[in-house]
Coordinates of C-alpha atoms in Angstrom, one line a residue:
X1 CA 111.9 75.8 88.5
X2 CA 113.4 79.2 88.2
X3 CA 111.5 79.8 84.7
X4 CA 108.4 78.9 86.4
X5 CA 109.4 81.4 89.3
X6 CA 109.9 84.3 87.0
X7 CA 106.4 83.8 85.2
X8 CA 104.6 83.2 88.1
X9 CA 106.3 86.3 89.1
X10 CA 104.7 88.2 86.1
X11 CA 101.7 86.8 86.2
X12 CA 101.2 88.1 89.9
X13 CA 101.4 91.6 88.9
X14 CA 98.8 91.1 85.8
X15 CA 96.3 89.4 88.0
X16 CA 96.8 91.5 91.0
X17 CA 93.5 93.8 89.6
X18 CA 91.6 90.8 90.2
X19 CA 92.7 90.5 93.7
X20 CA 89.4 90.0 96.1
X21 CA 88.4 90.3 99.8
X22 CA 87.2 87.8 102.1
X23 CA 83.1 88.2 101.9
X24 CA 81.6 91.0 104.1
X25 CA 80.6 88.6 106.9
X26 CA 84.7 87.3 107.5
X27 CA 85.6 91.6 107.6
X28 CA 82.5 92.2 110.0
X29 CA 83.8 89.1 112.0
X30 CA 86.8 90.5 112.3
X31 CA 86.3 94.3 112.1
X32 CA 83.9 93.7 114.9
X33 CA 83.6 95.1 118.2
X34 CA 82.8 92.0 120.3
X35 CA 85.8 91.0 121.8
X36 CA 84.9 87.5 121.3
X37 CA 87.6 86.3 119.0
X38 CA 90.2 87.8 121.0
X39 CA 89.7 84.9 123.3
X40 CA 89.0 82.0 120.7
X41 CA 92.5 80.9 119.9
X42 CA 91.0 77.6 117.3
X43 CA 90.7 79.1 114.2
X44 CA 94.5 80.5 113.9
X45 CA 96.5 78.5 112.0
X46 CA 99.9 80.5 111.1
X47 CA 102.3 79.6 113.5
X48 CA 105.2 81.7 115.5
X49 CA 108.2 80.3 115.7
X50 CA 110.9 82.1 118.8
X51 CA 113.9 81.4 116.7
X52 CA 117.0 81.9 118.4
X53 CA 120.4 83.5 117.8
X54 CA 122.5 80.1 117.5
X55 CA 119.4 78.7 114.9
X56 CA 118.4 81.8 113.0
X57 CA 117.4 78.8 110.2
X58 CA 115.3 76.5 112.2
X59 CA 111.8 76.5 113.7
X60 CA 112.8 74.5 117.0
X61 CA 110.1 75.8 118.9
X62 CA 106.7 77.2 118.5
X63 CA 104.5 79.3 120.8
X64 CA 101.1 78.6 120.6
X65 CA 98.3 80.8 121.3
X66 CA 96.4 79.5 124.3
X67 CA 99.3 77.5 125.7
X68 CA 100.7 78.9 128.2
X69 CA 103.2 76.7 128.6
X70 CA 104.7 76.9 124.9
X71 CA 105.9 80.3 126.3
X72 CA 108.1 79.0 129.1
X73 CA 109.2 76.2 127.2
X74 CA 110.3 78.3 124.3
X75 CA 112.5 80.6 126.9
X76 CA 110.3 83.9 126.2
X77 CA 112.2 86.6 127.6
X78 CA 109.4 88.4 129.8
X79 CA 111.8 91.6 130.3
X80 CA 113.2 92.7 127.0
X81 CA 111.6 93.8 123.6
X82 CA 109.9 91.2 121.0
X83 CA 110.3 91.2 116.8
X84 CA 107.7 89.4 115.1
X85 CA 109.1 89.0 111.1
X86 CA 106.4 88.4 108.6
X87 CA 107.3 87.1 105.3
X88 CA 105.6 88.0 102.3
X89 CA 103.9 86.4 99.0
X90 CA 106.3 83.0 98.1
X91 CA 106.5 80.6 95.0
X92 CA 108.4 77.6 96.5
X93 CA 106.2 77.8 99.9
X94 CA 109.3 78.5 101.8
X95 CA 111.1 80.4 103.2
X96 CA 113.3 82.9 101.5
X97 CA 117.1 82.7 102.3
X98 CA 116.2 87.0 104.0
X99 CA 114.9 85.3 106.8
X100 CA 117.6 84.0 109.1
X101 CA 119.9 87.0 107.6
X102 CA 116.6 89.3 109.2
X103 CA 116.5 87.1 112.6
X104 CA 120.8 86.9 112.7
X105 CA 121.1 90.6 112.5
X106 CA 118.6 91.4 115.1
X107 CA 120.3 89.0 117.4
X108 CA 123.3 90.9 116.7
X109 CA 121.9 94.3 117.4
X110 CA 119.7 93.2 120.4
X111 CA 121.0 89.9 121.7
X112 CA 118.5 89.3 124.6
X113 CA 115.6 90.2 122.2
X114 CA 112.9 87.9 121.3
X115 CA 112.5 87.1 117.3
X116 CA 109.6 85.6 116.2
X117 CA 108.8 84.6 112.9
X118 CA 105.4 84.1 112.1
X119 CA 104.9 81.0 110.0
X120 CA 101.9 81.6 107.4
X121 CA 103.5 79.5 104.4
X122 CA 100.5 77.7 103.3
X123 CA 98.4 80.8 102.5
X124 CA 101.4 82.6 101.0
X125 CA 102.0 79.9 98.6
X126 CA 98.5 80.4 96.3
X127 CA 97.7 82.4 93.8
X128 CA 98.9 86.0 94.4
X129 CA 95.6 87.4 94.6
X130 CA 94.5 84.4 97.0
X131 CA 97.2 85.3 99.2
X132 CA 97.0 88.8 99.0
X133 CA 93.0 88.3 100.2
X134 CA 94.6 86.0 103.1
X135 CA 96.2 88.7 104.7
X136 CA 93.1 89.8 106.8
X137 CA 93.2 86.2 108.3
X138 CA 96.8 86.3 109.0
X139 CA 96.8 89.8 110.7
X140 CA 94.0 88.5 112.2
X141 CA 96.0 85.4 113.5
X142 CA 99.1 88.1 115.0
X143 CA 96.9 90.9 116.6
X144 CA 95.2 88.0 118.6
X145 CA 98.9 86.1 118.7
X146 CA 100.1 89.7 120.7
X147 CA 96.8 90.4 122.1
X148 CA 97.3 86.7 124.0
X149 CA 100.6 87.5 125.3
X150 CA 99.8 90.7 126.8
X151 CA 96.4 89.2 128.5
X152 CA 98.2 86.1 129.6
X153 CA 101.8 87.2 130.8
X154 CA 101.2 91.3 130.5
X155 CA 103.8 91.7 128.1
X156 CA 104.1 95.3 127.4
X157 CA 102.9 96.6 124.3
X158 CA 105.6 99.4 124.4
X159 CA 108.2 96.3 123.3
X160 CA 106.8 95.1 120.5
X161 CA 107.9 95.6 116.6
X162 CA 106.3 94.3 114.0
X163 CA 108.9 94.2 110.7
X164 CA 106.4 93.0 107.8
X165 CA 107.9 92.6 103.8
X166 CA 105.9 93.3 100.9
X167 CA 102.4 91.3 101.8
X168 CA 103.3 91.2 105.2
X169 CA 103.8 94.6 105.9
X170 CA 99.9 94.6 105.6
X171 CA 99.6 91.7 107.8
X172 CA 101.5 93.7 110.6
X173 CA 99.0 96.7 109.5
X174 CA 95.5 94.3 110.1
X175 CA 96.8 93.3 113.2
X176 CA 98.0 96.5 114.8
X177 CA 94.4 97.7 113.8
X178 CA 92.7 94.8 116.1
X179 CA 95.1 94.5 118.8
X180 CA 93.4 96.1 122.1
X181 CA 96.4 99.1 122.5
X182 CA 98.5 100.2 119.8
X183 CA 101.2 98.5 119.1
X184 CA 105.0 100.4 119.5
X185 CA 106.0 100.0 116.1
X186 CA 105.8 98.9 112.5
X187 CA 107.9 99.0 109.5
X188 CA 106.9 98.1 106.4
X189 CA 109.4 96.9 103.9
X190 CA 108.3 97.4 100.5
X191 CA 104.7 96.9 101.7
X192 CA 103.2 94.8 98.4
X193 CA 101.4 96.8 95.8
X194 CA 99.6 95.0 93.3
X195 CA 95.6 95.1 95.2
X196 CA 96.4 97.3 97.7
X197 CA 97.5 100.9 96.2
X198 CA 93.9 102.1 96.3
X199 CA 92.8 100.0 99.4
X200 CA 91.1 100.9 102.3
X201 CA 93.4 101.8 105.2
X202 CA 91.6 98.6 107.2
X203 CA 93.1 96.3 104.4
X204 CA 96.7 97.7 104.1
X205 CA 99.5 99.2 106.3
X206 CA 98.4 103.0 107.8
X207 CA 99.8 105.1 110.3
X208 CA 96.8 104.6 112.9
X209 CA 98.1 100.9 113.3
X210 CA 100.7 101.5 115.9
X211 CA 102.4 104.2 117.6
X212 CA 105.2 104.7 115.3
X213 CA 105.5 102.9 111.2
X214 CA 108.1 103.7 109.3
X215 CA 107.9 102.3 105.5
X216 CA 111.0 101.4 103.2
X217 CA 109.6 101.4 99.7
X218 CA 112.1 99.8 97.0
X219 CA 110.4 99.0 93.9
X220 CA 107.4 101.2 92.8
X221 CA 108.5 101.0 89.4
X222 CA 104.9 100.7 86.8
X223 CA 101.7 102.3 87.0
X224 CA 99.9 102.3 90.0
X225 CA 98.7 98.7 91.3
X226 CA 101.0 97.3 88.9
X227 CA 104.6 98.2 90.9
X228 CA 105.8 95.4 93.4
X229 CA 106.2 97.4 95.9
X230 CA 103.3 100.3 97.1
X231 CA 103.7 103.9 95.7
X232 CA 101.6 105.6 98.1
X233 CA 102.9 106.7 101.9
X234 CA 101.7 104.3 104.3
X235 CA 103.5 105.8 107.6
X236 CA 104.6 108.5 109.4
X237 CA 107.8 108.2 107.6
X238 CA 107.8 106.5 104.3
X239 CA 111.7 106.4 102.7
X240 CA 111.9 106.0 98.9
X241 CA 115.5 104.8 98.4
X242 CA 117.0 106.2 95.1
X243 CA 113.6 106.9 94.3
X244 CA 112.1 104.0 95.2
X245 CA 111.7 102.6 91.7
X246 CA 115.0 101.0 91.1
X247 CA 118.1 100.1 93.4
X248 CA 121.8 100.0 92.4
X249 CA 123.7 96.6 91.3
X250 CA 119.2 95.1 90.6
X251 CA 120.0 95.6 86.9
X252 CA 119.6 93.0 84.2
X253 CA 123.8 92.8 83.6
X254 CA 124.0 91.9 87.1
X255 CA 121.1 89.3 87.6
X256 CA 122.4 87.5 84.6
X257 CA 126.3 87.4 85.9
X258 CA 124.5 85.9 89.1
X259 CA 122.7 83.3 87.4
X260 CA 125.8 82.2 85.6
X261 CA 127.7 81.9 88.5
X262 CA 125.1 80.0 90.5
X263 CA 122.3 78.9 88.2
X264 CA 118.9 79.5 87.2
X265 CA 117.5 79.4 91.0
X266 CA 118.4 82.7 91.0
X267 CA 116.5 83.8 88.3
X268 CA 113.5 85.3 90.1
X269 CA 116.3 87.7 91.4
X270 CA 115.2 90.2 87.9
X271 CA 112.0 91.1 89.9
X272 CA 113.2 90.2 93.9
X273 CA 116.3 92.5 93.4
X274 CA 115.1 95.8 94.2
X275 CA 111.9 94.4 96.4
X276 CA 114.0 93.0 98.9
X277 CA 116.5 95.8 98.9
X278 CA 114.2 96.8 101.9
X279 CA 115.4 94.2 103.7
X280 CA 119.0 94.4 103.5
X281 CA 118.7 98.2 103.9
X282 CA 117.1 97.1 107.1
X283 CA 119.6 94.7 107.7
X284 CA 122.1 96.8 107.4
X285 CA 120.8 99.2 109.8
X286 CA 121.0 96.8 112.0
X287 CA 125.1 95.5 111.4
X288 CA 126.5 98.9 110.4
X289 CA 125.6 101.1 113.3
X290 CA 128.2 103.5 113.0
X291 CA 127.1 103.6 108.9
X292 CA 123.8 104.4 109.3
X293 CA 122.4 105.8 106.4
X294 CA 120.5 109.4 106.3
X295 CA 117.0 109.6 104.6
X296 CA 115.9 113.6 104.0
X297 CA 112.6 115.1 103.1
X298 CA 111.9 116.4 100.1
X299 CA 108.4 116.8 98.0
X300 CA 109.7 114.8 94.8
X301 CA 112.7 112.6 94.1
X302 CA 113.3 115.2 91.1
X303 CA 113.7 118.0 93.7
X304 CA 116.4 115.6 95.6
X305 CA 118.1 114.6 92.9
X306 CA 119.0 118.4 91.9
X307 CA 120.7 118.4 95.9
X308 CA 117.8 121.0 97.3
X309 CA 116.9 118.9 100.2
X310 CA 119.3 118.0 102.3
X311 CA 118.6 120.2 105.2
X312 CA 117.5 118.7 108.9
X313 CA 115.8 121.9 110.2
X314 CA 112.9 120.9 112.0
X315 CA 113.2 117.2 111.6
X316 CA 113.7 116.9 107.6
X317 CA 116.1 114.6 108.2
X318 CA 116.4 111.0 109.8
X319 CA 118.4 108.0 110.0
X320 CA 117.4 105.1 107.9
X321 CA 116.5 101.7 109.4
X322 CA 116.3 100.4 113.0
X323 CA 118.2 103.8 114.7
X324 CA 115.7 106.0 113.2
X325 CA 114.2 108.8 115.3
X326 CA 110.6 108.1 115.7
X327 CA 108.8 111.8 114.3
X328 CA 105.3 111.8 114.5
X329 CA 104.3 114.6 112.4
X330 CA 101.0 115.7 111.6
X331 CA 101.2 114.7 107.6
X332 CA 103.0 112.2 106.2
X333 CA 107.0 112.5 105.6
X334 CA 108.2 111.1 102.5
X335 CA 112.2 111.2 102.7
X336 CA 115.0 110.4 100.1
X337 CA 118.7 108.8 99.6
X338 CA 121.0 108.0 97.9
X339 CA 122.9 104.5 98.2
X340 CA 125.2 102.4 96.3
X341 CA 124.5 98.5 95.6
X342 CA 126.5 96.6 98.2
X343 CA 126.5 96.7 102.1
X344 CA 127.1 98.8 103.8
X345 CA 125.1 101.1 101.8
X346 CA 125.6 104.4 103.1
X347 CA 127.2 107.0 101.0
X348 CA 127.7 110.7 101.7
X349 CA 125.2 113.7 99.9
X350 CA 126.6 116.6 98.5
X351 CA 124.9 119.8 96.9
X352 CA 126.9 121.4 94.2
X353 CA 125.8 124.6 93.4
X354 CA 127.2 126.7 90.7
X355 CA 126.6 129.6 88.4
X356 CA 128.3 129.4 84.6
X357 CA 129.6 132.3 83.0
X358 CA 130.8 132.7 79.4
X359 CA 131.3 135.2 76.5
X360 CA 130.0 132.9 74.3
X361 CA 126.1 131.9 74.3
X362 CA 126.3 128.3 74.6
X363 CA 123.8 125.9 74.8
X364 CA 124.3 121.6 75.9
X365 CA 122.2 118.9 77.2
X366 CA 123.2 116.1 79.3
X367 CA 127.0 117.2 79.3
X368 CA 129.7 114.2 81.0
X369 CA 131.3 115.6 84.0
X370 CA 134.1 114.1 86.5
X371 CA 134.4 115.4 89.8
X372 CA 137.0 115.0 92.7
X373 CA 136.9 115.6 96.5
X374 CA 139.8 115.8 98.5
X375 CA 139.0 116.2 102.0
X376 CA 140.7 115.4 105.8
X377 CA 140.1 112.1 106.1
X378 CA 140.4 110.9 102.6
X379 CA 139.4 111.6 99.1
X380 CA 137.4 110.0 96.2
X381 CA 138.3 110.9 92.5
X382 CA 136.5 111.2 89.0
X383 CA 132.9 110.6 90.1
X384 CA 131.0 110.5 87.3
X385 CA 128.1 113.0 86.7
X386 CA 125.9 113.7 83.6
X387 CA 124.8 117.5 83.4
X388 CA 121.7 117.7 82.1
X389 CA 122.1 121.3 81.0
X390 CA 124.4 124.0 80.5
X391 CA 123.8 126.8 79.6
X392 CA 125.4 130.5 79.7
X393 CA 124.6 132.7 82.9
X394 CA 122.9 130.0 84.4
X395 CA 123.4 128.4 88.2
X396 CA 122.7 125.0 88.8
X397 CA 122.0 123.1 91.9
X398 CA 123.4 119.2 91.7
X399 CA 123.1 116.1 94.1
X400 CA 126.9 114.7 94.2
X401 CA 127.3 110.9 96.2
X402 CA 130.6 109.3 97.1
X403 CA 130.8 106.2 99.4
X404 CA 134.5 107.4 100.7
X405 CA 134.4 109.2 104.4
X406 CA 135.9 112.2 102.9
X407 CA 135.5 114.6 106.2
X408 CA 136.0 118.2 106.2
X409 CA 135.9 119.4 102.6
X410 CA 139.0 121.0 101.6
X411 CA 139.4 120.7 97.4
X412 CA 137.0 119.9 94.6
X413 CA 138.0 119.1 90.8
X414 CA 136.0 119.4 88.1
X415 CA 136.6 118.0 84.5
X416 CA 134.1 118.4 81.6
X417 CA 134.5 115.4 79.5
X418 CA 133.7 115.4 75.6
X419 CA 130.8 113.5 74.9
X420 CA 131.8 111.6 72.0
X421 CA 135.0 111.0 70.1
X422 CA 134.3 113.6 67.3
X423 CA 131.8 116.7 67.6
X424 CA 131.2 119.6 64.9
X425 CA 131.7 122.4 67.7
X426 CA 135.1 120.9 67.8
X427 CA 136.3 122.9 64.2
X428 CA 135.1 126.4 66.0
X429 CA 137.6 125.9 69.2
X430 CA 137.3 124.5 72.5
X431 CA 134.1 125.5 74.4
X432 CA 134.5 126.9 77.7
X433 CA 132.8 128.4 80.6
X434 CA 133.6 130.7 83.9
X435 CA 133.1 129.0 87.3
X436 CA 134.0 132.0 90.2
X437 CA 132.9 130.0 93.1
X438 CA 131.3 127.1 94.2
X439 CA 128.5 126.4 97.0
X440 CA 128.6 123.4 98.6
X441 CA 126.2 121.6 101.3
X442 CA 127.1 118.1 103.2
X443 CA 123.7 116.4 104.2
X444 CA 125.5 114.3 107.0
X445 CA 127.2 116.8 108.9
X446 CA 125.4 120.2 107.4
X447 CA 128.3 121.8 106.5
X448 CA 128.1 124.9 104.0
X449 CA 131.5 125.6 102.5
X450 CA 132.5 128.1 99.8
X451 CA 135.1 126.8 97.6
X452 CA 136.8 129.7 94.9
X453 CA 139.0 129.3 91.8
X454 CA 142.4 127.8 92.8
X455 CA 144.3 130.4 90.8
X456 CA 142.6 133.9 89.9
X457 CA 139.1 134.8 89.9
X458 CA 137.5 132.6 87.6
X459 CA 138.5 128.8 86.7
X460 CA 137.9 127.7 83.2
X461 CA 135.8 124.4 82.7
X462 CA 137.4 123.3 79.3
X463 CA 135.4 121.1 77.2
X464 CA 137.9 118.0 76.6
X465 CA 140.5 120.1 78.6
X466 CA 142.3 120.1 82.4
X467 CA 140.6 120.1 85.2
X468 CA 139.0 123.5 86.7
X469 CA 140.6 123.2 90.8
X470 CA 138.9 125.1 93.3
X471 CA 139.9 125.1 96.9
X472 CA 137.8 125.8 100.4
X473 CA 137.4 129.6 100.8
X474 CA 135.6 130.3 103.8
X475 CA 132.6 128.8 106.0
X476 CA 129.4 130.8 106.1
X477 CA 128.9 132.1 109.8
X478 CA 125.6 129.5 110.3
X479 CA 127.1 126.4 109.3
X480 CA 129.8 125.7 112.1
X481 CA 126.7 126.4 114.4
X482 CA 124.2 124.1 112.0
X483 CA 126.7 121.3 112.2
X484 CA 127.8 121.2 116.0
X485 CA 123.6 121.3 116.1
X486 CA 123.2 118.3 113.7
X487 CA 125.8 116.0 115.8
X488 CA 123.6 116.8 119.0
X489 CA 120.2 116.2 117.5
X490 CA 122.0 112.8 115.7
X491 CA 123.0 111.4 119.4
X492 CA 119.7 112.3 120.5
X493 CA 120.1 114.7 122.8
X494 CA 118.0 117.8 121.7
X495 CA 115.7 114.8 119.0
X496 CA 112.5 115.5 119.9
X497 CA 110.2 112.3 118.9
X498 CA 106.6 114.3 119.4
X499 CA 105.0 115.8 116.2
X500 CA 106.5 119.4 114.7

C-alpha cells in the first residue's frame, strides 16, 4: 500500500493541469446572491464532528446543520471561541495521524475551546483533480455549516478560526467568501498547489475571505502548479519557512531510516515531509508558547539568507503560528525563518557582518567555516557555515542560526576550515585574511553589538589554522533602546494590529 501511496502521490502533481471546475451553473448556484441556500441545509454532506479534549481520535458526536438539537447534545460551548480543522487531499480515505495531534494541541492551548473537524473524506479520497474540483462544494458545505450557527444560536463571528491544510485551506477560503460577515480568521497550511497557483481568488484562499489569514507555505518546491504546496501569497501574512521549498530532517536519508524502522507505511512520508511541516509548525505554536518562533519580512529568501532582514521596524517582524500579531497591511507580507527539523523548532537569527582585509589578492568560492558563540546564558560551538565567497577588501553580510538560548552576546569564534585534504595553494603558504571587527544583529531581541579582535587590531582568519577570537566591544547607542522596544511590541503592548 505504501508503493501505491507514493505513485498516486506523483501522479497527483502530473495530473493536477487537468484539474476542472464544477460547471458554470454549480459556481453561479453558489456564487449567487440569493440567500436561498443559506437556508437549505439537504444537499451538505461533509460532516463536523466537536471532538473533544479526552477523544482528540474519535468522532463521538456530530453537529448537524439544521438540528438544533445536535448542538446541545454535542456540549457546544456558546461562550468561548470555535476551530473548524479541514483536512486536505487523502489516499487511504482517512484520516491522517496530524489530526488528533492538531485537535490535542488546541485543547492544550485553549481548553474550553470548541474543535471541530469537518469530515469531507469521501470527496477527498478521488482522483486529485476530482477532489481538488470538490472543494467549492465542501466550502460551500462550511460557510453554510457557520452561517447556521450564527443564525440559529448567534454565535459570534469574531470567535471563529478556520485552520485549513493543503486542499483545505481553499475550502476555509470558499467558505469565508460565502459566509454572510467575515469570518475572524484563517490560516492556511501549505494551501495545495497543483490547479490552484493561477486560480481565481473565488476558487482558492485570498485575503478578502476573513478578517485576518495568515498562510504557512512548506513545500513549493517545482515549477509553478507543479509544487505541493502554493507559491504565490494568499494572505495578509504568508510565512515561507526556510524558504518554503524544503524543511530540515524531510530529506531522502531520513525518510528511508523511518521506513526501516517502521515500514513501508511510511513511505508517502518522501512527498508528506515537508507539506505537513505546516502543521507541526502550527502545532508547535501551539505547545511551545514560550518558543515561539519569529517570521521577518524580507523581498526574497536570497535576501534573508545573506542576514539583511531581520529588523521589526514598522511591523517586519511577527511571531509564527497561533500567537501571531494580526497586521493588516495594505500589500501582502511575505516573511522568512529559519528552523531546525525537530520540535520545538525555534532557533535564534544572527547577522554576521564583516569586511576582509589582506595583502594578498585572494580569490575562493564556497569556503567551510565554523563558528562559536559564547553568550550569558549558554553557548553553542562549531556551527557550520559554507561561505560562498571571499574575496580581498570585501564585506559580507551572513544569516548565522543556533537552536541554544545563548542571551546577551559576549564572544564569537571563527575557524576557516580547509576544504579538502590536499589543495595546490597549500605549496605557496597558508592563506590568510584580516578581520578588524565584527557587526552583529540578533533578530529575536534586536540587539546590535560590535565585537573586535581579542588581541590587537586585527585577527587573522587562517586557512586550516586556529581560531580568529573576537570579543563584545561596545553596543551602538540605538540598540539598547531598539531592544527594550522589541520586548514591549512582543507582549503586545505598543502591537498595533491595524494596517501600516
Amino acid at each position: 500500500m505504501g508503493k501505491q501511496n507514493i505513485w498516486l502521490l506523483v501522479i497527483w502533481i502530473f495530473l493536477a493541469k487537468k484539474c476542472t471546475s464544477f460547471s458554470t451553473t454549480t459556481e453561479e448556484t453558489l456564487l449567487s446572491n440569493t440567500t436561498e441556500w443559506i437556508t437549505d441545509y439537504s444537499d451538505i454532506e461533509s460532516k463536523f464532528s466537536l471532538r473533544t479534549a479526552e477523544d482528540p481520535d474519535d468522532d463521538l458526536c456530530y453537529i448537524v446543520p439544521g438540528q438544533k438539537n445536535t448542538i446541545t447534545e454535542c456540549e457546544f460551548n456558546l461562550e468561548t471561541q470555535t476551530f473548524v480543522v479541514i483536512h486536505g487531499w487523502t489516499v487511504t480515505g482517512m484520516y491522517e495521524s496530524w489530526v488528533p495531534k492538531l485537535v490535542a494541541a488546541l485543547y492544550d492551548r485553549e481548553p474550553s475551546a470548541n474543535v471541530i473537524v469537518v469530515d469531507w473524506l469521501e470527496r477527498a479520497s478521488q482522483h486529485y483533480p476530482t477532489s481538488a474540483a470538490y472543494t467549492k462544494l465542501v466550502g460551500h458545505d462550511v460557510g453554510k455549516f457557520v452561517n447556521w450557527l450564527e443564525r440559529e444560536v448567534h454565535y459570534p463571528w469574531e470567535k471563529l478560526h478556520l485552520l485549513g491544510y493543503s486542499l483545505g485551506a481553499h475550502v476555509a477560503g470558499i467558505a469565508g467568501l460565502l459566509t454572510n460577515h467575515k469570518i475572524n480568521r484563517i490560516t492556511g497550511l501549505d494551501p495545495a498547489g497543483p490547479g490552484f497557483e493561477y486560480a481565481d481568488e473565488q476558487s482558492t484562499l485570498s485575503p478578502d475571505d476573513a478578517i485576518f489569514v495568515d498562510v504557512l507555505h512548506t513545500n513549493t518546491r517545482g515549477s509553478p502548479d507543479r509544487s505541493i504546496g502554493i507559491q504565490r501569497p494568499v494572505g495578509h501574512v504568508d510565512i515561507y519557512p526556510n524558504g518554503g521549498t524544503f524543511q530540515p530532517g524531510c530529506n531522502l536519508q531520513n525518510t528511508m531510516m523511518l521506513i526501516a524502522t517502521s515500514g513501508l507505511q511510511n513511505m508517502d512520508q518522501i512527498v508528506k515531509c515537508s507539506h505537513e511541516r505546516s502543521i507541526h509548525l502550527f502545532i508547535d505554536s501551539l505547545v511551545n508558547k514560550q518558543q515561539e518562533s519569529m517570521a521577518y519580512r524580507c523581498s526574497s529568501k536570497e535576501a534573508f539568507n545573506k542576514g539583511l532582514c531581520l529588523s521589526c521596524r514598522k511591523n517586519r517582524c511577527n511571531k509564527v503560528g497561533y500567537g501571531i500579531h494580526k497586521v493588516r497591511s495594505r500589500r501582502n507580507a511575505k516573511m522568512y525563518l529559519k528552523t531546525r527539523e525537530i520540535m520545538p523548532f525555534k532557533v535564534f537569527h544572527y547577522q554576521v557582518k564583516v569586511h576582509f582585509f589582506s595583502q594578498d589578492k585572494l580569490s575562493f568560492t564556497e569556503q567551510p567555516l565554523l563558528v562559536s558563540l559564547f553568550g550569558t546564558e549558554g553557548e553553542k560551538e562549531d556551527i557550520p557555515f559554507t561561505m560562498p565567497y571571499l574575496y580581498t577588501n570585501t564585506t559580507i553580510s551572513f544569516l548565522l542560526t543556533t537552536d541554544v538560548d545563548i542571551g546577551e552576546l559576549l564572544m564569537v569564534k571563527m575557524k576557516w576550515e580547509k576544504d579538502s585534504y590536499f589543495s595546490l595553494s597549500d605549496w605557496w603558504g597558508n592563506k590568510s585574511f584580516q578581520i578588524r571587527k565584527l557587526r552583529i544583529k540578533a533578530g529575536e531581541t534586536q540587539a546590535k553589538v560590535i565585537f573586535s579582535a581579542k588581541e590587537g587590531e586585527f585577527a587573522y582568519l587562517v586557512r586550516g589554522g586556529k581560531e580568529a577570537v573576537f570579543v563584545k566591544s561596545k553596543e551602538e547607542k540605538s540598540s539598547q533602546k531598539e531592544e527594550r522596544l522589541h520586548k514591549l511590541k512582543m507582549n503586545g503592548s505598543l502591537f498595533k494590529g491595524n494596517s501600516e
